[in-house]
mmCIF file of C-alpha atoms in Angstrom:
data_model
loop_
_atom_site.group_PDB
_atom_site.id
_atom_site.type_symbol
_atom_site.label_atom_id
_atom_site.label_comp_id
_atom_site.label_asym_id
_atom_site.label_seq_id
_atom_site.Cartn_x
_atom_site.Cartn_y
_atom_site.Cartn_z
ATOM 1 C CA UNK A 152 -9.928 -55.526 -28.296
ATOM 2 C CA UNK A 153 -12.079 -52.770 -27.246
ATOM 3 C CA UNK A 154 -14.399 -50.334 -28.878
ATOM 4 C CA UNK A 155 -13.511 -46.353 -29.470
ATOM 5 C CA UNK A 156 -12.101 -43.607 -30.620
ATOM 6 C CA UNK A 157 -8.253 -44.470 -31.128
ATOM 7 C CA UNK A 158 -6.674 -42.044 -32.982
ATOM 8 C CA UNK A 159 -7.288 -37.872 -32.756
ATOM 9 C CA UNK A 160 -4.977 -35.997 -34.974
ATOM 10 C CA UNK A 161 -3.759 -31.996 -34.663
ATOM 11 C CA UNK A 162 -2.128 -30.665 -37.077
ATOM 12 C CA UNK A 163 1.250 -29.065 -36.544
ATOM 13 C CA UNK A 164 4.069 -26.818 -38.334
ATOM 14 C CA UNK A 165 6.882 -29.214 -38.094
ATOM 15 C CA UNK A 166 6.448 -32.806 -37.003
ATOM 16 C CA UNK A 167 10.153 -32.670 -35.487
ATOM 17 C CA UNK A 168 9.248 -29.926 -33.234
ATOM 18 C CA UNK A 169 5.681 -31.074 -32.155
ATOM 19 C CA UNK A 170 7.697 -34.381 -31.058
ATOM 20 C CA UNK A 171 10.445 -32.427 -29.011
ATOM 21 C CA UNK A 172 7.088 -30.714 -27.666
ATOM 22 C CA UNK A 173 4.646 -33.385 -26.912
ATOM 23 C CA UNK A 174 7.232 -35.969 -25.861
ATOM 24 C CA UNK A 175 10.508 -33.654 -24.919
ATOM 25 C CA UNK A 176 8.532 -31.317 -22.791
ATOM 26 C CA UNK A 177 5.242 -32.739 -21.719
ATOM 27 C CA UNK A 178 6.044 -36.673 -21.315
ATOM 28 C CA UNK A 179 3.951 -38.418 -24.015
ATOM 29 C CA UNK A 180 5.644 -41.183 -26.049
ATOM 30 C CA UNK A 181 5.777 -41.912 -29.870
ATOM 31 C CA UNK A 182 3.208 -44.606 -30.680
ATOM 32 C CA UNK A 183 3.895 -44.692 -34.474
ATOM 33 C CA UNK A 184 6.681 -42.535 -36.759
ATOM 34 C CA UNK A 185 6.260 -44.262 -40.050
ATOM 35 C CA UNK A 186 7.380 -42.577 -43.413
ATOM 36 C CA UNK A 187 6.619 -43.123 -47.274
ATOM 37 C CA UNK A 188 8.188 -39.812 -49.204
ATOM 38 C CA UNK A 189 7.243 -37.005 -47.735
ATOM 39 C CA UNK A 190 4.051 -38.289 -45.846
ATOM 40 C CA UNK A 191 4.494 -38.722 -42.212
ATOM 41 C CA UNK A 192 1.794 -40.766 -40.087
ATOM 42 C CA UNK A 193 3.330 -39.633 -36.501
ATOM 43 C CA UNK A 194 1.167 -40.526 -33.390
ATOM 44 C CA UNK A 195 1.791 -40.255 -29.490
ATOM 45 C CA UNK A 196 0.745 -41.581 -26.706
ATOM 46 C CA UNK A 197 -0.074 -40.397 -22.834
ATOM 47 C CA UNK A 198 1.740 -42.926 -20.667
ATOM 48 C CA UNK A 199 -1.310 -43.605 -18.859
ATOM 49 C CA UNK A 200 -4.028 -43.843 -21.547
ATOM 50 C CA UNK A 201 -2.372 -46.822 -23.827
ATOM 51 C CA UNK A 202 -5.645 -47.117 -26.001
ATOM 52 C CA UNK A 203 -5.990 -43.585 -27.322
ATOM 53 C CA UNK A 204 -2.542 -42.143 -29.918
ATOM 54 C CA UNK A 205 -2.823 -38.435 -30.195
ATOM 55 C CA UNK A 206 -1.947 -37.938 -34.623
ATOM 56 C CA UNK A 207 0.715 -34.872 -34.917
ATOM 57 C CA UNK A 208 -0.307 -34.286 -38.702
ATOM 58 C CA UNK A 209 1.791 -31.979 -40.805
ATOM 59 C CA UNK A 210 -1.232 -30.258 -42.884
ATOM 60 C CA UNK A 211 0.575 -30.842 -46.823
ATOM 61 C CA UNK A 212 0.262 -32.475 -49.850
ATOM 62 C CA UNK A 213 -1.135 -35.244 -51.052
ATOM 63 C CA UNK A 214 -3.406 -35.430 -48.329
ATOM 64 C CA UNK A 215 -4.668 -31.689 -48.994
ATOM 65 C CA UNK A 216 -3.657 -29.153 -51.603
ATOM 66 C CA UNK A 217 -0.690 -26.510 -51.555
ATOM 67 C CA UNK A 218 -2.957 -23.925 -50.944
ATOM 68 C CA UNK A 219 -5.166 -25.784 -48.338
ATOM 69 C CA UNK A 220 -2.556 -26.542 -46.642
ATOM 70 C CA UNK A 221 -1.308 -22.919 -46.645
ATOM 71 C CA UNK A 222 -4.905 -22.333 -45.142
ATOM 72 C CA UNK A 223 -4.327 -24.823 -42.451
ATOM 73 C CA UNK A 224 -1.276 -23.796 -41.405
ATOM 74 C CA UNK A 225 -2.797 -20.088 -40.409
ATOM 75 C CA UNK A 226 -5.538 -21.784 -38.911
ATOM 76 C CA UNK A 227 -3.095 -23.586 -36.197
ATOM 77 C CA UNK A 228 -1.408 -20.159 -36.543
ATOM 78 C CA UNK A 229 -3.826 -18.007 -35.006
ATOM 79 C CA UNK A 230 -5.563 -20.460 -32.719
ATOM 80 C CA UNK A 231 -8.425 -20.934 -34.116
ATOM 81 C CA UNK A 232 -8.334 -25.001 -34.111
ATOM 82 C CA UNK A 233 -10.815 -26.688 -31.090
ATOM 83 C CA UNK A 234 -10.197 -26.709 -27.876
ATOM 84 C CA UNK A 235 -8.388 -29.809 -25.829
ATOM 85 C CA UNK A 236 -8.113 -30.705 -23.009
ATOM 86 C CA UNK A 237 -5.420 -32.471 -20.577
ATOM 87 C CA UNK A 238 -6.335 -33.975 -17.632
ATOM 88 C CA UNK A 239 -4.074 -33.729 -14.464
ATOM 89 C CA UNK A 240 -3.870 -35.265 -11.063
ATOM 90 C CA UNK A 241 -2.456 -31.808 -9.616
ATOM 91 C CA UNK A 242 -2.633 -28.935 -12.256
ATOM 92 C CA UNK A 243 -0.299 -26.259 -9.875
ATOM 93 C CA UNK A 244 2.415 -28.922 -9.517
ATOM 94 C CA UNK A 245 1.904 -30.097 -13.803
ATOM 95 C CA UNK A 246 2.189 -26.417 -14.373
ATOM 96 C CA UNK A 247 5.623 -25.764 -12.535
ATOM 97 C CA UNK A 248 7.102 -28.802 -14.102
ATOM 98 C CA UNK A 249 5.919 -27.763 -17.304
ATOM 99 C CA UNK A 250 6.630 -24.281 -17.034
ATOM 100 C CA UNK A 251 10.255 -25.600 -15.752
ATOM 101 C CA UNK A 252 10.615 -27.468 -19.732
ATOM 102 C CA UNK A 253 9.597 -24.002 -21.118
ATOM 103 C CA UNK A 254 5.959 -24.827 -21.961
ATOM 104 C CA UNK A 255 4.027 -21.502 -23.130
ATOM 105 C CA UNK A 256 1.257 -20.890 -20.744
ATOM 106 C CA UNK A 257 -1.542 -18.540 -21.349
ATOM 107 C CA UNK A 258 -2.985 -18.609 -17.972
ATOM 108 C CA UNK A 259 -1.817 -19.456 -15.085
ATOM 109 C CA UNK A 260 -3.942 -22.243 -12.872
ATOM 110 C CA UNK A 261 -7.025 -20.636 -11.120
ATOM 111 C CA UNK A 262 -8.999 -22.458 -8.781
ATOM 112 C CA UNK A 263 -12.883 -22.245 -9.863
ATOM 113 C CA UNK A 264 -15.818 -24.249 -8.890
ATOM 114 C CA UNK A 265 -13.882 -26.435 -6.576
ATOM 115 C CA UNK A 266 -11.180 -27.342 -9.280
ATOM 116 C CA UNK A 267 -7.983 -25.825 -10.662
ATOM 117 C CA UNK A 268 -7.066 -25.102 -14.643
ATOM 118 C CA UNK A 269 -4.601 -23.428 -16.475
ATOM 119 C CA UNK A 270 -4.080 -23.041 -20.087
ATOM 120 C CA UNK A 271 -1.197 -23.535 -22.728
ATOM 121 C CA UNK A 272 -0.137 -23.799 -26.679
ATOM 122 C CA UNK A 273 2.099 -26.377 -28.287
ATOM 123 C CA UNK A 274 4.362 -23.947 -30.787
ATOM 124 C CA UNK A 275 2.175 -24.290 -33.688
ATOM 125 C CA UNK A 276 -0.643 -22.725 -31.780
ATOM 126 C CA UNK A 277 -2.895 -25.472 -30.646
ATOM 127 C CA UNK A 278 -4.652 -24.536 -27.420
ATOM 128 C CA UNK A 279 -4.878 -27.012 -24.143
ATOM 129 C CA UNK A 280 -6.547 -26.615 -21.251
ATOM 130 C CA UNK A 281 -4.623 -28.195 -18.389
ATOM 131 C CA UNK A 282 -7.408 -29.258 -15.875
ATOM 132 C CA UNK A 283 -7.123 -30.958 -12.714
ATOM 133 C CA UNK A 284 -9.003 -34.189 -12.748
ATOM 134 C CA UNK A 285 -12.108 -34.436 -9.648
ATOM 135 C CA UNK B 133 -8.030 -12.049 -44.776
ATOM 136 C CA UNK B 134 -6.055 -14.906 -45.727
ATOM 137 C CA UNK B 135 -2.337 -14.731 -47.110
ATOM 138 C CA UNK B 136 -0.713 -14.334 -43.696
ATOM 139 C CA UNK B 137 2.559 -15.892 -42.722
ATOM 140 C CA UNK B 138 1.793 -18.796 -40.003
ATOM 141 C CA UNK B 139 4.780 -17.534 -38.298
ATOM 142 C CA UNK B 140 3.838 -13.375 -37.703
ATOM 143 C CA UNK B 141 0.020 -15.088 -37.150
ATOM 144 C CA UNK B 142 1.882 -17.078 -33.954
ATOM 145 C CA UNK B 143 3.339 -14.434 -32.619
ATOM 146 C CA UNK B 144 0.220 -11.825 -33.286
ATOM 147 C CA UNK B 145 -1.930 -14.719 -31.041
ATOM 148 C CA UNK B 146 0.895 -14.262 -28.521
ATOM 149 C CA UNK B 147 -0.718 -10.858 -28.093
ATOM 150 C CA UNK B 148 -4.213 -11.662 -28.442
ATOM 151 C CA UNK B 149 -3.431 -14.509 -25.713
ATOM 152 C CA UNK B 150 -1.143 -11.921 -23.416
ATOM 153 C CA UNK B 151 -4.116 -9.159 -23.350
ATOM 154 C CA UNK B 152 -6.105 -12.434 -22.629
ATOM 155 C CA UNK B 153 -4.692 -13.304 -19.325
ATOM 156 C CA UNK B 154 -4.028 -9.962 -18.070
ATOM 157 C CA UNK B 155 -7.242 -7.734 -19.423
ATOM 158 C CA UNK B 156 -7.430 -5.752 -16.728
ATOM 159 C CA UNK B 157 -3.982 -3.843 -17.780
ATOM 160 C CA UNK B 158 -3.339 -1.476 -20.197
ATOM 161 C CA UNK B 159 -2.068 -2.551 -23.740
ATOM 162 C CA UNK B 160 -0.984 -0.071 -25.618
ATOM 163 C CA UNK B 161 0.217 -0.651 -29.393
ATOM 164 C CA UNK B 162 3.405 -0.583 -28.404
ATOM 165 C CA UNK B 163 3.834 -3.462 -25.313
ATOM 166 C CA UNK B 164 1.773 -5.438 -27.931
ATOM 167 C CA UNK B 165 3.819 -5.167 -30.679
ATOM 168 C CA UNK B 166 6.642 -5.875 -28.613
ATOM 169 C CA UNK B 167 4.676 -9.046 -27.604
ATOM 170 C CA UNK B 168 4.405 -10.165 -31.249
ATOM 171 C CA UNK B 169 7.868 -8.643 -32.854
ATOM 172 C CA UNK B 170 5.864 -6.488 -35.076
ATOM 173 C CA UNK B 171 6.723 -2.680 -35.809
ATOM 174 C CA UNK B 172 4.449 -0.934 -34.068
ATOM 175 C CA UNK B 173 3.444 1.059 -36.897
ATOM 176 C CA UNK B 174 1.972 -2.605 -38.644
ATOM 177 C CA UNK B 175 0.312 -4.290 -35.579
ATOM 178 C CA UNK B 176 -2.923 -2.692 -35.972
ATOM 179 C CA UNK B 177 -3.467 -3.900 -39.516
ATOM 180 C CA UNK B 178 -1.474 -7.341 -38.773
ATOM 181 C CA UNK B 179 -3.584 -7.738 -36.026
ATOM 182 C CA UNK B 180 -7.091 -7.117 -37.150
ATOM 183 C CA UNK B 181 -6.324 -8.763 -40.443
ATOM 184 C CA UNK B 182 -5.917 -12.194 -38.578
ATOM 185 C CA UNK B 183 -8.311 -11.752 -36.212
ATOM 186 C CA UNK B 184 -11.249 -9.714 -37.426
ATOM 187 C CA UNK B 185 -11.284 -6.409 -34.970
ATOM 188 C CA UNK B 186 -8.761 -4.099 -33.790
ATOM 189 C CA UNK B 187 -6.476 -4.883 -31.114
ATOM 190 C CA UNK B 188 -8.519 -2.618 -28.619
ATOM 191 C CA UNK B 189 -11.947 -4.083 -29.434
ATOM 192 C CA UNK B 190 -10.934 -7.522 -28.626
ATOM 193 C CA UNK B 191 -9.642 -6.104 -25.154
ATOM 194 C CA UNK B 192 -12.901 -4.756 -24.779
ATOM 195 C CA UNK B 193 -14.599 -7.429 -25.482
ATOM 196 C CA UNK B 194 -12.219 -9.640 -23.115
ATOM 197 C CA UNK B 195 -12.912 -6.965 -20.373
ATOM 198 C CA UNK B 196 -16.773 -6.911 -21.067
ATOM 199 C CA UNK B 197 -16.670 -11.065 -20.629
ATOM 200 C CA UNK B 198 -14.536 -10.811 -17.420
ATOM 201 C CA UNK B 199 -17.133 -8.018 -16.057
ATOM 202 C CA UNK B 200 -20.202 -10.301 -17.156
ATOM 203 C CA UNK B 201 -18.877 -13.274 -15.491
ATOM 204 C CA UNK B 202 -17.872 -11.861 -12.289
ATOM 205 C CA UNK B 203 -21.285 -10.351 -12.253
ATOM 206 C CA UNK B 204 -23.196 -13.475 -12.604
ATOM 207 C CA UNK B 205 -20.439 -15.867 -10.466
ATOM 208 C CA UNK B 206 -19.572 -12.971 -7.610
ATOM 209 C CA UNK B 207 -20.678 -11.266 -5.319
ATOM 210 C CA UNK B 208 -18.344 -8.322 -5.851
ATOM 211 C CA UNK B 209 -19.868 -5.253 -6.133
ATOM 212 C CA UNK B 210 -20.607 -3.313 -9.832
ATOM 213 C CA UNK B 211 -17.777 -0.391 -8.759
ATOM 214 C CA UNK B 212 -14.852 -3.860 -7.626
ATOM 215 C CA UNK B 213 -15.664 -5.394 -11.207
ATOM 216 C CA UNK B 214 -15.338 -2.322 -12.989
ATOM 217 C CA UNK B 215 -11.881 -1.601 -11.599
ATOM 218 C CA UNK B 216 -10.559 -5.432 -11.647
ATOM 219 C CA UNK B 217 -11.807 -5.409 -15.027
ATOM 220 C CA UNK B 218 -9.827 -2.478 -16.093
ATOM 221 C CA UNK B 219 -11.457 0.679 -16.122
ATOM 222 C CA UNK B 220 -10.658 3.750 -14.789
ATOM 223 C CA UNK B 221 -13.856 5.453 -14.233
ATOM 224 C CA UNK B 222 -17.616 3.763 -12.991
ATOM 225 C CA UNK B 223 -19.305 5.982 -15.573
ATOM 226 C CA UNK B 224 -18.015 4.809 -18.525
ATOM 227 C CA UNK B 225 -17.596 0.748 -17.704
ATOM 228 C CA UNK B 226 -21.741 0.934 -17.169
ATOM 229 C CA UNK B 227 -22.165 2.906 -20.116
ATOM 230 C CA UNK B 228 -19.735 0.211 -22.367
ATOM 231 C CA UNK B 229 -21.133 -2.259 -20.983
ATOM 232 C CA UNK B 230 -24.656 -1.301 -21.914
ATOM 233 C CA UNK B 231 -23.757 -0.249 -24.989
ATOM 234 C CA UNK B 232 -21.704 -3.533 -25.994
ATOM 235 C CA UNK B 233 -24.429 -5.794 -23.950
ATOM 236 C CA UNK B 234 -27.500 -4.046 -24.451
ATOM 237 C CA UNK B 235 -28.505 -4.112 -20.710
ATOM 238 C CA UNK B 236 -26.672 -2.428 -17.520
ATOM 239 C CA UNK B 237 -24.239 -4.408 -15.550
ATOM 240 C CA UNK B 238 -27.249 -4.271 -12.691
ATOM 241 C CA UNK B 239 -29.504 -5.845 -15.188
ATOM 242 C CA UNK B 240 -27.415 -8.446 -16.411
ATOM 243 C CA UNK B 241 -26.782 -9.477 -12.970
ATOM 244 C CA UNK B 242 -29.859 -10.010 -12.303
ATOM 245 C CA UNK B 243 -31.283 -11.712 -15.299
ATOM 246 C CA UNK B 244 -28.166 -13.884 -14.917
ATOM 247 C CA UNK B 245 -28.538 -15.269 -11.668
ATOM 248 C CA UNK B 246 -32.431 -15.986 -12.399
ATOM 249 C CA UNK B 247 -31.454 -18.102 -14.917
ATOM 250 C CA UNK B 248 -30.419 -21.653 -14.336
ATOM 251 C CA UNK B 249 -27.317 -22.380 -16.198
ATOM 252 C CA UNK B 250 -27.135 -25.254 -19.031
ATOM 253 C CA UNK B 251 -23.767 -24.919 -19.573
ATOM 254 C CA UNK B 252 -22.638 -25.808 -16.322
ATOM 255 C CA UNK B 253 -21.234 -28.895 -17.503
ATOM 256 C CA UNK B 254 -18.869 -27.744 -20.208
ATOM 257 C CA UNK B 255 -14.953 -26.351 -18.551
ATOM 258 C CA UNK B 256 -15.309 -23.238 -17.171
ATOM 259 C CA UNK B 257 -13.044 -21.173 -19.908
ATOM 260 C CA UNK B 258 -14.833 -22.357 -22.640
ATOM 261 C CA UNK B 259 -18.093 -21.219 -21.569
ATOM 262 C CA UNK B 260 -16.536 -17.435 -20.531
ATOM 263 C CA UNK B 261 -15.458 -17.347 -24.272
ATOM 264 C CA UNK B 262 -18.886 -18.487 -25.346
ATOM 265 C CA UNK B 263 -20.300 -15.307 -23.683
ATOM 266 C CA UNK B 264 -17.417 -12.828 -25.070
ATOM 267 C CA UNK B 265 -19.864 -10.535 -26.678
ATOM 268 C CA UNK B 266 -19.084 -10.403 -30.834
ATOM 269 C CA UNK B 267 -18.348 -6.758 -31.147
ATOM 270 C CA UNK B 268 -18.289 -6.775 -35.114
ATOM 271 C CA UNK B 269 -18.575 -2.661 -35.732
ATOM 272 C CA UNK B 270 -16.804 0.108 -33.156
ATOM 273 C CA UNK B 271 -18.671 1.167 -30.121
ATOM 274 C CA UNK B 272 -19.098 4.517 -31.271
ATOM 275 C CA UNK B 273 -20.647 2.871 -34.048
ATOM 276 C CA UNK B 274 -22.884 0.921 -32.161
ATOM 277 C CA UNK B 275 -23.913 3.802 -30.366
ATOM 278 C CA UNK B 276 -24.720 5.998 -33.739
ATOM 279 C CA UNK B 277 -26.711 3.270 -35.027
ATOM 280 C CA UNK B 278 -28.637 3.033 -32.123
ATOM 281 C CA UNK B 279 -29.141 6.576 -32.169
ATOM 282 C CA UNK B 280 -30.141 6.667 -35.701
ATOM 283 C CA UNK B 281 -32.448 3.566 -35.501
ATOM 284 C CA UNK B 282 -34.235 5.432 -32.648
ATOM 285 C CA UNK B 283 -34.594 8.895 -34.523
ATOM 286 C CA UNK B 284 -35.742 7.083 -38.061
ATOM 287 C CA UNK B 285 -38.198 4.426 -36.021
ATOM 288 C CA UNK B 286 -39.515 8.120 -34.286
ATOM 289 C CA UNK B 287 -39.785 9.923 -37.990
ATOM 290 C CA UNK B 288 -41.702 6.414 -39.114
ATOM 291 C CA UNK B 289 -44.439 7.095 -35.814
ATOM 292 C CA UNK B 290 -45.610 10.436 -36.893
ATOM 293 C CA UNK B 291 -45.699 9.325 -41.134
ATOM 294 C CA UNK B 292 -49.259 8.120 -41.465
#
């Protein structure tokens, strides 16, 4: 067993539609969909990175209030959440593909300081930065 | 302002993300509304309410970042920046810029590219954003301030 960071969780509008998202369109697999009530614990995983589970959290009670969840959610909303960042072997090739599942992208990949990167949000707003691994 | 639906505030950063990538074009209230599904007579308000400043400040500011980083990473000249940046006339990109900046594109430039850079090691993006200037009042506003500070602090010279 190593030692890290294994779990870093977004939070999200709808669970359902962060999985069509994160696994339908961009090829990461569900590590862990386990339910009790209304809570959710939902984690992916990157094919390629097997020790890290990315947490899809839907921001709602118990584990915050109504109203900071309400808070949250507008958060996501307008973008405002921190930056991430996916790491690519070939960011102009990643981007057609994803482009081709109907990924939102808010810039197109430009080639700067000897390396290509491109930007995009999952639905509920959360901001990646597609970057092309050196 | 809170009390925004999550849904309108997705499709308002739809905007804010559209006159991201493409600064250099003109937005008016209407393509942006479009953008977001708002009625153009409610984007202004939507808009600033969600994201602190009007619609046309943040493109300035987005333009003002663009021009700033192209200045320090280029070698284009002042007049190329101005006009990939988005403006129409020399004149009054040096003047916004000075006014917004506090020091003339020229300046900048060359301050800039004295400087070694620390942040050379974070992703490119986030350290343009990290340099967006925070425009928090209007430019005219700025510029009456300024004004004022300058008359008042000249009034204060000759009171014994």
């Amino acid at each position: 067993m190593s030692q890290g960071v294994g779990v870093v969780g977004l939070y999200v509008r709808d669970q359902d539609e962060a999985i069509e998202f994160y696994v339908g369109k961009l090829g990461f697999r569900v590590h862990t969909d386990a339910r009790n009530g209304d809570y959710r614990w939902l984690t992916v995983q990157h094919p390629e990175q097997p020790s890290f589970q990315l947490g899809l959290f839907a921001p709602q009670p118990p584990t915050v209030d109504a109203a900071t969840a309400q808070t949250l959610r507008e958060i996501v909303a307008k973008g405002a959440m921190p930056p991430l960042v996916l790491v690519v072997d070939d960011c102009r090739a990643a981007h057609e593909d994803m482009s081709a599942n109907g990924v939102e992208f808010t810039q197109e990949p430009v080639e700067r300081y000897g390396a290509v990167d491109a930007s995009f949000r999952d639905p509920s707003g959360n901001g990646w930065k597609l970057i092309q691994g050196r | 302002m809170s009390g925004q639906d999550p849904a309108l505030l997705r499709r308002l950063l739809r905007a804010k993300d559209r006159m991201e990538a493409a600064s250099h074009e003109d937005w008016p209230i209407s393509r942006l509304a479009r953008v977001s599904g708002v009625s153009e007579a409610h984007f202004a308000r939507s808009f600033r309410d969600a994201f602190g400043l009007p619609p046309h400040r943040y493109l300035l500011t987005r333009r003002i970042e663009r021009a700033a980083a192209l200045l320090r990473d280029s070698d284009l000249s002042v007049t190329e920046i101005a006009f990939q940046t988005g403006w129409n006339s020399l004149g009054t990109f040096g003047r916004t810029f000075r006014d917004v900046t506090g020091e003339s594109p020229g300046a900048l430039r060359a301050r800039q590219q004295a400087a070694s850079h620390q942040l050379d090691r974070a992703p490119h993006c986030f350290v343009s954003a990290a340099h967006r200037p925070d425009l928090n009042i209007a430019v005219s506003e700025k510029r009456r301030r300024e004004a004022d500070a300058n008359t008042s602090g000249s009034e204060e010279t000759e009171v014994p």
